[in-house]
Short mmCIF file of C-alpha atoms in Angstrom, two decimals:
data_model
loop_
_atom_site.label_atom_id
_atom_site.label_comp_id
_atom_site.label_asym_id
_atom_site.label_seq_id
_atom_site.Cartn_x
_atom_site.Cartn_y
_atom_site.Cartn_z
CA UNK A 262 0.00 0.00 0.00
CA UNK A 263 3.03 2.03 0.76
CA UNK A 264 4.70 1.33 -2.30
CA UNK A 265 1.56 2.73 -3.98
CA UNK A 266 0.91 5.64 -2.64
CA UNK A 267 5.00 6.17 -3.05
CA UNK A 268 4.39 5.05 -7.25
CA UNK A 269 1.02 7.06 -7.76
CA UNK A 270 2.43 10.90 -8.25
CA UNK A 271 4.95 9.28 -10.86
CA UNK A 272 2.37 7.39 -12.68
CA UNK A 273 -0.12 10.27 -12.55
CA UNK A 274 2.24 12.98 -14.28
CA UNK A 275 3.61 10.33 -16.94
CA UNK A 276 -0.45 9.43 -17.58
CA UNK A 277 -0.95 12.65 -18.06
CA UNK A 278 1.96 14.22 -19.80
CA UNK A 279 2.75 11.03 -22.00
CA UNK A 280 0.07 8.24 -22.05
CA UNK A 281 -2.47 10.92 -23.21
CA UNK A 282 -0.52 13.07 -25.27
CA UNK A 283 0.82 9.87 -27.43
CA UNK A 284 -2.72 8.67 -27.74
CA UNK A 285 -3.57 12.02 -28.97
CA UNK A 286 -0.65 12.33 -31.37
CA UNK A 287 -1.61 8.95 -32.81
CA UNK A 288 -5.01 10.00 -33.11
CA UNK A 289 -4.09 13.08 -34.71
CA UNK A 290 -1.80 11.52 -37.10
CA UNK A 291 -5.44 10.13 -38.84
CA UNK A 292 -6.70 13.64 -39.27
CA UNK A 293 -6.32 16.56 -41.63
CA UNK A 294 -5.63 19.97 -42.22
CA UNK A 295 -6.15 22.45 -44.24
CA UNK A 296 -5.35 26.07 -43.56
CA UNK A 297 -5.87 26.49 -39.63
CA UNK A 298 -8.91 24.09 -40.13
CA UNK A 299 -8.58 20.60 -38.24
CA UNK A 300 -10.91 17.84 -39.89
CA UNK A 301 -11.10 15.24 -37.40
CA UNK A 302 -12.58 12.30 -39.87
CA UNK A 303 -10.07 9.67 -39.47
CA UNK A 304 -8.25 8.76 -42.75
CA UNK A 305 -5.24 7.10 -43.89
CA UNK A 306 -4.01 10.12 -45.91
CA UNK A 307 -1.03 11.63 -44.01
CA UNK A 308 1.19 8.34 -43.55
CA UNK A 309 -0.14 7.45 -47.78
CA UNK A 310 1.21 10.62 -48.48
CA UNK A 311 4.63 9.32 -46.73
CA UNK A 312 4.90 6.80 -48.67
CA UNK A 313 4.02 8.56 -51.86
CA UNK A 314 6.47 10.37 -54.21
CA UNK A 315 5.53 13.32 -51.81
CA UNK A 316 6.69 11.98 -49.11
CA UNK A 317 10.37 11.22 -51.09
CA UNK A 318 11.85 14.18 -49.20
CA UNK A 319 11.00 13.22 -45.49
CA UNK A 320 11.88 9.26 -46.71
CA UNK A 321 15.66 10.43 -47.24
CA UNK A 322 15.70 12.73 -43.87
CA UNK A 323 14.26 9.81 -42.13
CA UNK A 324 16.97 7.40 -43.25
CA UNK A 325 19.57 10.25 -43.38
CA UNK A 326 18.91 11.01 -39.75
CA UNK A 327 18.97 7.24 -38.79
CA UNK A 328 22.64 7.03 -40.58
CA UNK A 329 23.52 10.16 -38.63
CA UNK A 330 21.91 9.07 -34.75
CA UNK A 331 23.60 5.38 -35.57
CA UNK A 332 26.92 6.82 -36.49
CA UNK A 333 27.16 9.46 -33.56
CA UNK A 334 26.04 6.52 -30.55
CA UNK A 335 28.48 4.21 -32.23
CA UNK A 336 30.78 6.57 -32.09
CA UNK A 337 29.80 7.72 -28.41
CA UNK A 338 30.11 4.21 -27.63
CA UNK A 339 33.78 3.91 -29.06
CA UNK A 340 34.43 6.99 -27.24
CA UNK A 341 33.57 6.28 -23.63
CA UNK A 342 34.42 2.73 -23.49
CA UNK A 343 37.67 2.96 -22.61
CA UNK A 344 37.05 5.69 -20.70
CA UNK A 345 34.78 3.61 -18.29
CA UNK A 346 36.99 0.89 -18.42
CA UNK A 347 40.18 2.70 -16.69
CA UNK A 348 37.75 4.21 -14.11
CA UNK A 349 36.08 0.71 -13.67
CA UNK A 350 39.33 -0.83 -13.17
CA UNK A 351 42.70 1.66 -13.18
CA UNK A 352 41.55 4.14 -10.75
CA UNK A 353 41.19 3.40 -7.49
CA UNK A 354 40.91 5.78 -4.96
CA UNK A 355 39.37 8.97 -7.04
CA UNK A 356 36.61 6.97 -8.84
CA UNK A 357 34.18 10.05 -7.48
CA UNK A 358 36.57 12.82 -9.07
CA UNK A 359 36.51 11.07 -12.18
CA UNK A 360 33.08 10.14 -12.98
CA UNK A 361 32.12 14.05 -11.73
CA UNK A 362 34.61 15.29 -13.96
CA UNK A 363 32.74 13.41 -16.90
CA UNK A 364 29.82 14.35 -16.11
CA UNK A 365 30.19 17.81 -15.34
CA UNK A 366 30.11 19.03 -19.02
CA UNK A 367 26.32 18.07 -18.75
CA UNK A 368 26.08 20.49 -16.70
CA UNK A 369 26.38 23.23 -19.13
CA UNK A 370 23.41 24.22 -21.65
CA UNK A 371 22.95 22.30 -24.53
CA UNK A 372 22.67 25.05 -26.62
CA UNK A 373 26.15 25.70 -25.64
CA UNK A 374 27.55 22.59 -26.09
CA UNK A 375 26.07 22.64 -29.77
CA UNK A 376 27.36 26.29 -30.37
CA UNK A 377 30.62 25.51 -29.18
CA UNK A 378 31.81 23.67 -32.46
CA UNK A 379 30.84 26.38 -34.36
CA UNK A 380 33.55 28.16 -32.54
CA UNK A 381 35.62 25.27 -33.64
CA UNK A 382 34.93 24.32 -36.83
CA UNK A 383 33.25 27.58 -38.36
CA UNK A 384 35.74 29.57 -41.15
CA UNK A 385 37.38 31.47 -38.39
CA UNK A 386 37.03 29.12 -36.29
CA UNK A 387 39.53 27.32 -33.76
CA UNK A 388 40.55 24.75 -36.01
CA UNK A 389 41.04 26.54 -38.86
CA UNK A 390 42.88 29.23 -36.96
CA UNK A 391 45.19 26.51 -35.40
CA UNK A 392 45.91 24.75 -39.18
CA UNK A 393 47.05 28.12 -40.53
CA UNK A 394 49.11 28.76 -36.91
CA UNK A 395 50.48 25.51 -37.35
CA UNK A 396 51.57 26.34 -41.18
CA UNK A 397 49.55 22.82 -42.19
CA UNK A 398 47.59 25.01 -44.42
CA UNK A 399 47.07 28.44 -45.99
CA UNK A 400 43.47 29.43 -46.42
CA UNK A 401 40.77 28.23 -43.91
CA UNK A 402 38.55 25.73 -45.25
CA UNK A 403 35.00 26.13 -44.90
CA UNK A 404 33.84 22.58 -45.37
CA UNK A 405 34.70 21.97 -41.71
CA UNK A 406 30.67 23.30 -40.74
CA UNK A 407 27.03 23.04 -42.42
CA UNK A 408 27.44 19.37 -42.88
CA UNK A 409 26.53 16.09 -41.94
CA UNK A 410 30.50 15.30 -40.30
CA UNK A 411 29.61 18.35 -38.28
CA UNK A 412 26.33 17.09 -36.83
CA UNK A 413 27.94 13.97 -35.86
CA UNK A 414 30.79 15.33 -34.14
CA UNK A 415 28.76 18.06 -31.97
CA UNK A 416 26.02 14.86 -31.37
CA UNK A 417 29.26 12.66 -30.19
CA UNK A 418 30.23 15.33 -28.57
CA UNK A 419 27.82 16.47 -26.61
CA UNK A 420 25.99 12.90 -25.57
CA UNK A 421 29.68 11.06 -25.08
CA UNK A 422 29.56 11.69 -21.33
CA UNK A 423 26.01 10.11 -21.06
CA UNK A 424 27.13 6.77 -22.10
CA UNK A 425 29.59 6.77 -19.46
CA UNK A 426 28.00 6.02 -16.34
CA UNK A 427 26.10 3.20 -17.75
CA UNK A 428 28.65 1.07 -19.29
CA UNK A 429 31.15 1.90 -16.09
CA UNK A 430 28.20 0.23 -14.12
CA UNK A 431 28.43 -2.91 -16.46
CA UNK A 432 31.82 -2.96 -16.05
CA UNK A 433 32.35 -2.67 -12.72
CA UNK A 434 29.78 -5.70 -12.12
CA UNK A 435 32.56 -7.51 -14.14
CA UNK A 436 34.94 -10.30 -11.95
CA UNK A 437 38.48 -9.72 -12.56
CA UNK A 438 38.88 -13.33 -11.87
CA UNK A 439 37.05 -14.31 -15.15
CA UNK A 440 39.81 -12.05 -17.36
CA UNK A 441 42.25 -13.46 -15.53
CA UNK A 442 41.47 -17.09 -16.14
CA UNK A 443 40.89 -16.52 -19.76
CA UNK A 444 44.58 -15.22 -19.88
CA UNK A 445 45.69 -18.06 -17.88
CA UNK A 446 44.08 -20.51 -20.64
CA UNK A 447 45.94 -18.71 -23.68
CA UNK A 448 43.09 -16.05 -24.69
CA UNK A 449 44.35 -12.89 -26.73
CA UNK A 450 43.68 -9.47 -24.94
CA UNK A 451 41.24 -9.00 -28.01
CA UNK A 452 39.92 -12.62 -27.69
CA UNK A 453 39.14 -11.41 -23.95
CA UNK A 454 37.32 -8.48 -24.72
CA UNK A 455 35.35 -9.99 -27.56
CA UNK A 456 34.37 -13.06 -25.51
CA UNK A 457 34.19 -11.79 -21.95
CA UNK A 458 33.58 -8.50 -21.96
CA UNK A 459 31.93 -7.05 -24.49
CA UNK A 460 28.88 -9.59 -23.24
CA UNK A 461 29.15 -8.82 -19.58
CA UNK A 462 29.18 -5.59 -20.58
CA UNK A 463 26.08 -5.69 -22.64
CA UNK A 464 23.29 -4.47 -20.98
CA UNK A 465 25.83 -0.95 -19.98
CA UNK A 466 26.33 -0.64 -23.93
CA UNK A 467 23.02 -1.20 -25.40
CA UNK A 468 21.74 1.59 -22.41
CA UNK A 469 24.06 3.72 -23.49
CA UNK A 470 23.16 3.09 -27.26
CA UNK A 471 19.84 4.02 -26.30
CA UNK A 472 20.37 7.05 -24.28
CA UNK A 473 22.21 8.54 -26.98
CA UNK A 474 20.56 6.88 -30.61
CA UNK A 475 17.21 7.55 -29.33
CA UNK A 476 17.15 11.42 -28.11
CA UNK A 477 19.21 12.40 -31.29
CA UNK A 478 16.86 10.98 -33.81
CA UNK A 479 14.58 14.19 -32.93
CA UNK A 480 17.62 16.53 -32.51
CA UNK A 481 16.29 19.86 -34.80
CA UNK A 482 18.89 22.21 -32.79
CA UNK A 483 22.36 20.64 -33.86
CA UNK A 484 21.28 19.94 -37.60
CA UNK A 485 20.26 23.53 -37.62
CA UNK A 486 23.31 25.01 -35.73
CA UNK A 487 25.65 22.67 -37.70
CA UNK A 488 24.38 21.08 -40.14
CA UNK A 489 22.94 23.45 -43.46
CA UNK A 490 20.85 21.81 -45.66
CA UNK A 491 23.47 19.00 -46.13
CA UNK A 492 23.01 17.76 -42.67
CA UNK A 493 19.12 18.60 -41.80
CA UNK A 494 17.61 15.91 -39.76
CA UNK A 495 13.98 14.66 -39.81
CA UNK A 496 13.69 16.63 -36.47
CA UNK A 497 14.06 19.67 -38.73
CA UNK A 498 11.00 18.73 -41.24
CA UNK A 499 8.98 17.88 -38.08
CA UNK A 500 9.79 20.94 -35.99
CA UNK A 501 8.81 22.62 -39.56
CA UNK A 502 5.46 20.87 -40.03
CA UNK A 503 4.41 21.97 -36.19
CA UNK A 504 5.45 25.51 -37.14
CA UNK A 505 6.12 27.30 -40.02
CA UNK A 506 4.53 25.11 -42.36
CA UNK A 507 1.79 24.26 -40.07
CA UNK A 508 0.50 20.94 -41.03
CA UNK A 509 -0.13 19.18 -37.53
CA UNK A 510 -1.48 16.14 -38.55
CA UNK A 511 1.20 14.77 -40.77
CA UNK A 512 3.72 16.32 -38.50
CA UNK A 513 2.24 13.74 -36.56
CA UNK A 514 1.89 10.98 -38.46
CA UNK A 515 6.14 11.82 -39.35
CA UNK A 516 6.75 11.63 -35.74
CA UNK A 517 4.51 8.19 -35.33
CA UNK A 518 6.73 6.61 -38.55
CA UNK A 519 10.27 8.14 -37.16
CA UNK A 520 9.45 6.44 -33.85
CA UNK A 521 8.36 3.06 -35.84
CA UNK A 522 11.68 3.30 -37.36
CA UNK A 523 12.65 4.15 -34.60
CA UNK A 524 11.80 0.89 -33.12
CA UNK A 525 12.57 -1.18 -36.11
CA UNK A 526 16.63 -0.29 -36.24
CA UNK A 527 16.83 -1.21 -31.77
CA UNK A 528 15.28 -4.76 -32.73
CA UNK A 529 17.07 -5.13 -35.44
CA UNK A 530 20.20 -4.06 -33.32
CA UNK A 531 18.77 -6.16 -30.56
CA UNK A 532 18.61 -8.86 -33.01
CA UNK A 533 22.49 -8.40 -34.53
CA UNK A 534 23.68 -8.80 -30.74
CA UNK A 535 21.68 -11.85 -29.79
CA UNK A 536 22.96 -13.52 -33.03
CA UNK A 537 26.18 -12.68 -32.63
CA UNK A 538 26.74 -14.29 -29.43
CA UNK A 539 27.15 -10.73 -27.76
CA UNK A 540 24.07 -10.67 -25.98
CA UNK A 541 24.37 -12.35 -22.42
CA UNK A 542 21.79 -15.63 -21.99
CA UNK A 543 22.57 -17.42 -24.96
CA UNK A 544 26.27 -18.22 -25.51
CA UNK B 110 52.00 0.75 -18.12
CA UNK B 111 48.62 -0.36 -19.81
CA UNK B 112 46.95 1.76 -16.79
CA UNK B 113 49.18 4.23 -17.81
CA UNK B 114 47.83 4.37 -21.84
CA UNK B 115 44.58 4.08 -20.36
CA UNK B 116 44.93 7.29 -18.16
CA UNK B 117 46.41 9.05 -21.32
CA UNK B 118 43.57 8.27 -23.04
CA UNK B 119 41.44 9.26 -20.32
CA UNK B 120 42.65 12.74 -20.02
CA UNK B 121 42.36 12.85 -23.71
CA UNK B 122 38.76 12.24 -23.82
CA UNK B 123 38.53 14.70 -21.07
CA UNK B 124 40.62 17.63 -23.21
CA UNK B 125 37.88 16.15 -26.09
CA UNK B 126 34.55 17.20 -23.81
CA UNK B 127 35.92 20.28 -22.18
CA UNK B 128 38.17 22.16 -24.98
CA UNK B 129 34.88 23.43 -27.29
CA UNK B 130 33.00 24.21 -23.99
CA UNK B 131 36.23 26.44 -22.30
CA UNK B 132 36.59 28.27 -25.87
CA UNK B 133 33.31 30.00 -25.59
CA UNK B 134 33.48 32.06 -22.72
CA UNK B 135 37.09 33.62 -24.14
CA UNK B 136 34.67 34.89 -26.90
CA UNK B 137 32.88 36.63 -23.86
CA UNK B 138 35.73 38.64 -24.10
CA UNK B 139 36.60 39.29 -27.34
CA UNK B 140 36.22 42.73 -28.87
CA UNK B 141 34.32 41.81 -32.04
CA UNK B 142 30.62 40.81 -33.14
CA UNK B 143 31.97 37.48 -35.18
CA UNK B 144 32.92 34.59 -32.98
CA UNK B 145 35.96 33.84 -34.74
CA UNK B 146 39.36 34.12 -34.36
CA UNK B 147 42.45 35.78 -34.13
CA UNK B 148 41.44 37.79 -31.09
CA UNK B 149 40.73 41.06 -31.56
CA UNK B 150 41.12 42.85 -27.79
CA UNK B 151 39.67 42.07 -24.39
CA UNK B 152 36.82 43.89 -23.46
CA UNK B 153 33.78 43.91 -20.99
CA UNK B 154 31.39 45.52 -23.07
CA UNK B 155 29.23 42.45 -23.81
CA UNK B 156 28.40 41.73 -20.14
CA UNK B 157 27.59 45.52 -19.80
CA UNK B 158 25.36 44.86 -22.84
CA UNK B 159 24.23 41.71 -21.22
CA UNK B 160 23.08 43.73 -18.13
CA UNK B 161 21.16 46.29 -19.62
CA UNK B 162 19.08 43.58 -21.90
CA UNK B 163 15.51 43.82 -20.53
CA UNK B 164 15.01 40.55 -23.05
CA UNK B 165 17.60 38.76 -21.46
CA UNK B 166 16.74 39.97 -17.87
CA UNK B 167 13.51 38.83 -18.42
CA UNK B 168 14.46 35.40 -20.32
CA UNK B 169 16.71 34.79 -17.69
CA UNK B 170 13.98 35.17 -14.50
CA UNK B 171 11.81 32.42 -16.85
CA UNK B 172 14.63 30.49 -16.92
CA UNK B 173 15.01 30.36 -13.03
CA UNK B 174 10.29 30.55 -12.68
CA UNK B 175 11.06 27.25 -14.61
CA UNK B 176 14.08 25.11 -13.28
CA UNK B 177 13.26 25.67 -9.57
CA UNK B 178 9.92 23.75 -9.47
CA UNK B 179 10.72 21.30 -12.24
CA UNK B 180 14.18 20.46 -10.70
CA UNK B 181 12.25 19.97 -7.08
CA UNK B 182 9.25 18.29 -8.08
CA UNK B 183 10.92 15.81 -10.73
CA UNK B 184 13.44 15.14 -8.39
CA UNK B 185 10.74 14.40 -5.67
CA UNK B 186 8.93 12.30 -8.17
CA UNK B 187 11.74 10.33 -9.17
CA UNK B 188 12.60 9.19 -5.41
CA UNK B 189 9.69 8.56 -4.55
CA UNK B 190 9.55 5.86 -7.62
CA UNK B 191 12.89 4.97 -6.99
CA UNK B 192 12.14 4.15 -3.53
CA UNK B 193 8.72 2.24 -4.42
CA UNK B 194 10.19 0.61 -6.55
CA UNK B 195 13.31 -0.89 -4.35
CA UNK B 196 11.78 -1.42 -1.15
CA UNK B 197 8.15 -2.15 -1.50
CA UNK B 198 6.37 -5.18 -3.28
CA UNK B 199 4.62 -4.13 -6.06
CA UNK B 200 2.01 -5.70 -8.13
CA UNK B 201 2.49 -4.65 -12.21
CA UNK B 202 6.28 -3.93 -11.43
CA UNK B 203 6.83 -4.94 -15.15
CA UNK B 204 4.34 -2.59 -16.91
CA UNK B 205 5.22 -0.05 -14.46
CA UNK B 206 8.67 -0.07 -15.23
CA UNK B 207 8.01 -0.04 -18.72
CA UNK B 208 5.68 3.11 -18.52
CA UNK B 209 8.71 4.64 -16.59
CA UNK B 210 10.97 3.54 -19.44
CA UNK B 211 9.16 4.84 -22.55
CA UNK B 212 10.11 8.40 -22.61
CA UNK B 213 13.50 6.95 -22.86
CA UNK B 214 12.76 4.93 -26.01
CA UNK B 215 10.22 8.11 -27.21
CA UNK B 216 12.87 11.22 -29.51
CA UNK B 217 12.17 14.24 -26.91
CA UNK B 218 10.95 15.81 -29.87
CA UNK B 219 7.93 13.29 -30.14
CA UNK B 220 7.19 14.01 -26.53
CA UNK B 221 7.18 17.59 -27.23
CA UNK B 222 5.16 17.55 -30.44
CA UNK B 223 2.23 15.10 -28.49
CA UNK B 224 2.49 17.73 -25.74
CA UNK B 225 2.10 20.74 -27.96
CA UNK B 226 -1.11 18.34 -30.05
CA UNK B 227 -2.94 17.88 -26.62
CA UNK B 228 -2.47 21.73 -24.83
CA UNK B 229 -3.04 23.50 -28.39
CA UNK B 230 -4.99 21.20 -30.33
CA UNK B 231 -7.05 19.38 -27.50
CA UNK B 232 -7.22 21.01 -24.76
CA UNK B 233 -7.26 24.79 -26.53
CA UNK B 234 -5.44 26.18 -24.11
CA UNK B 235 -2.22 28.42 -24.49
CA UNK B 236 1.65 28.12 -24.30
CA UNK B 237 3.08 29.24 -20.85
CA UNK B 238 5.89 29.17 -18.96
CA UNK B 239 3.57 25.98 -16.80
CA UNK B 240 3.37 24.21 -20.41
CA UNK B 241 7.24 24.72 -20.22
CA UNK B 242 7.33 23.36 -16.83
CA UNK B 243 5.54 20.47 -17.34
CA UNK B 244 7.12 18.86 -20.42
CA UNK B 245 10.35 19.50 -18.38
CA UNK B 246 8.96 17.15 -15.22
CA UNK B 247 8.20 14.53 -17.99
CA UNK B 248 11.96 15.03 -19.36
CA UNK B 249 13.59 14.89 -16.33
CA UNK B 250 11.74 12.20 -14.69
CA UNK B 251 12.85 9.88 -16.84
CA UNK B 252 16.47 10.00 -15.65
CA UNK B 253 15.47 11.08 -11.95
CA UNK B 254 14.14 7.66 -11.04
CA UNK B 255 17.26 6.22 -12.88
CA UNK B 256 19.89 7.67 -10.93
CA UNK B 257 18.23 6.99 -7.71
CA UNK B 258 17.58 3.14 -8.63
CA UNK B 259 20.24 2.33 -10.94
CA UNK B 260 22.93 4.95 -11.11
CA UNK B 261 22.69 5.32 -7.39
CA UNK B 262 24.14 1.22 -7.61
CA UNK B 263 27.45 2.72 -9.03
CA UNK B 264 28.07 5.75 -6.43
CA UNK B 265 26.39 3.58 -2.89
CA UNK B 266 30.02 2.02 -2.26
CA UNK B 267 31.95 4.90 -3.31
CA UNK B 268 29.79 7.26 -1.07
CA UNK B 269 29.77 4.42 1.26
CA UNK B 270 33.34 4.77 1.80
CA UNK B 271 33.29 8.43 2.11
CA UNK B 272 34.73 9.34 5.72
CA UNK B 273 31.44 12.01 5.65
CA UNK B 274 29.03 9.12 5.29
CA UNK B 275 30.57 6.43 6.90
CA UNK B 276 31.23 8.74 9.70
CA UNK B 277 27.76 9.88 10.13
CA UNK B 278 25.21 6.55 11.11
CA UNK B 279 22.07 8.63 9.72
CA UNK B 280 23.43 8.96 6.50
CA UNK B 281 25.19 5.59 6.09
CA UNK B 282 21.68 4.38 6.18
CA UNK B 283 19.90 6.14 3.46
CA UNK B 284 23.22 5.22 1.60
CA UNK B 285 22.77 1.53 2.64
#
């Protein structure tokens, strides 16, 4: 009784701020608009229209944007791994310090965060500034920003400390004892990681490819910060249908498909892991 | 020496996350419109410029309207879940933890966008700073109840260990 009365705030607000609004998104998705007119007889129209030759444009941001989240939480993932490891097992006494000290660029807006590689990369930016300091080249080059290499550096960027935490939890659940005896028997350092601990670590990685793949598939801010047109996301075409363009209802039924697809690539990923003999269980 | 590569690369992934962020503020300082460089003088004309921005003022008091009662009533929300979830015996724990899962697994845009379909197109009403407020909670709930339950796993024998905890019996329990 407790424990409910504990749960029942939580599952009130998410009721009411997610439960309902999906259901109405989904219901929406079915409708139509035209002008500032909302016809609410349910039709099919708005995901046919998707999947018509009118709906080629939003098919390549969807899959564009999918390229773009995948390549920036694999990336993450390559990033932080390490990183987690040597506070998992190499530190020892300022594990606290360290895992602050990654986490404390969160900390900071992400606006910021975004903005800040514009300072980098941009034609006077950092980078180019330090090239022509460094005598490595003579005019700045402006392909550094406005494309899709930008977005997924300033996504990297900005999620890599969220991934982390989790996988340092994975790790740390990991007994030193197991690496050991694999050594003992003749296992390669790689053979070790492939075998041992890219499994134990599994469910830390596949978090962290979640808390990262997921949020930036409706990223509209970096794309437009970074991106141009090159690197526009499907957030972009969404944010525009809600706004400028105002066509709610297949606004929503682009946000219903990007989360199907959404949904489609973790299984799929899900799937890939199992097979492969990473996922812990089956072995 | 492997430690030693690894704490190289460490410190290299920490130059990686805080070089962009520590080059802003020098533009702070920077005598010219453009953020770019070289540098063309240190001034303190943009903060005076800051200062006398009503917009900003007044974006900025929003700002704080907004994070004060999202950041203490998520943060209440997500112990109390955290804790119902640890220490009492639940009925549904499954569904219930994958309600409190699926704004993980939803883009934040899609939570904004339903938001914005049921307070505009539902419910008629207007955007506010509480419409602001509220999709915030939702946001920030779902990694409050995470770092108290599962997080919170990672830190507990760390904190454990901390002469301020382990010296105090109070705390050492809601550590425990």
């Amino acid at each position: 009784m407790r424990g409910w009365v504990l749960m029942a705030p939580t599952l009130a607000v998410i009721f009411a701020l997610l439960v309902v609004p999906t259901a109405l998104l989904i219901a929406q998705s079915f409708w139509t608009q035209t002008g500032l007119v909302i016809d609410r007889t349910p039709t099919l129209g708005n995901y046919i229209r998707l999947l018509s030759d009118d709906g080629a444009l939003y098919r390549m941001l969807l899959a564009r944007s999918l390229l773009i989240s995948a390549a920036a939480a694999f990336a993450v993932l390559c990033l932080a791994f390490p990183v987690a490891w040597f506070i998992a097992f190499h530190v020892k006494r300022s594990r606290l310090t360290w895992i602050l000290l990654v986490t404390v660029p969160f900390w900071i807006s992400y606006l910021l965060r975004i903005f800040s590689w514009k300072v980098m990369l941009g034609f006077g930016g950092a980078l180019n500034s330090g090239l022509i300091a460094v005598g490595l080249i003579e005019q700045p080059i402006d392909a550094l920003l406005y494309n899709r290499f930008a977005v997924i550096l300033a996504l990297t960027h900005s999620w890599s400390a969220f991934a982390v935490l989790p996988i340092y939890v994975s790790l740390q659940k990991i007994d030193p004892h197991l690496l050991e005896a694999a050594a003992d028997l003749g296992d390669t350092a790689l053979k070790r990681l492939w075998r041992i601990v890219l499994p134990l670590a599994m469910p830390g990685l596949s978090a962290a490819f979640l808390l990262v793949f997921v949020p930036t598939m409706g990223d509209y801010i970096t794309p437009s910060l970074v991106g141009g047109t090159e690197g526009a996301m499907i957030g972009n075409a969404i944010a525009s249908l809600f706004g400028k363009q105002n066509d709610m209802p297949l606004g929503a039924a682009l946000s219903i498909a990007t989360m199907i697809s959404v949904t489609i690539v973790l299984a799929l990923a899900a799937l890939t892991a199992r097979l492969s003999g990473l996922w812990p269980g089956r072995r | 020496m492997k430690a030693r590569r690894m704490g190289l690369y460490a410190c290299v992934y920490l130059a990686f996350l805080y070089a962009p962020i520590l080059l802003l503020p020098v533009f702070s300082f920077n005598d010219n419109r453009f953020v770019t460089f070289p540098l063309s003088g240190m001034t303190l004309k943009w903060y005076g410029e800051m200062a006398n921005n009503a917009q900003l003022s007044a974006a900025l008091w929003n700002s704080i309207l907004i994070v004060v009662p999202v950041a203490t009533v998520s943060t209440a929300l997500g112990i109390m879940a955290a804790l119902a979830l640890g220490r009492y015996p639940l009925k549904f724990k499954a569904p219930i933890l994958a309600l409190l899962m699926a704004p993980l697994v939803v883009p934040t845009l899609v939570l904004g966008v339903s938001l914005l379909t049921m307070i505009r197109g539902v419910l008629g009403a207007e955007l506010s700073l509480t419409t602001i407020a509220a999709g915030h909670v939702l946001i920030c709930l779902r990694t409050q109840w995470q770092y108290f339950s599962r997080a919170s796993t990672a830190l507990i024998p760390i904190l454990r260990r901390h002469p301020w905890i382990s010296g105090s019996p109070g705390l050492e329990h809601f550590a425990a």
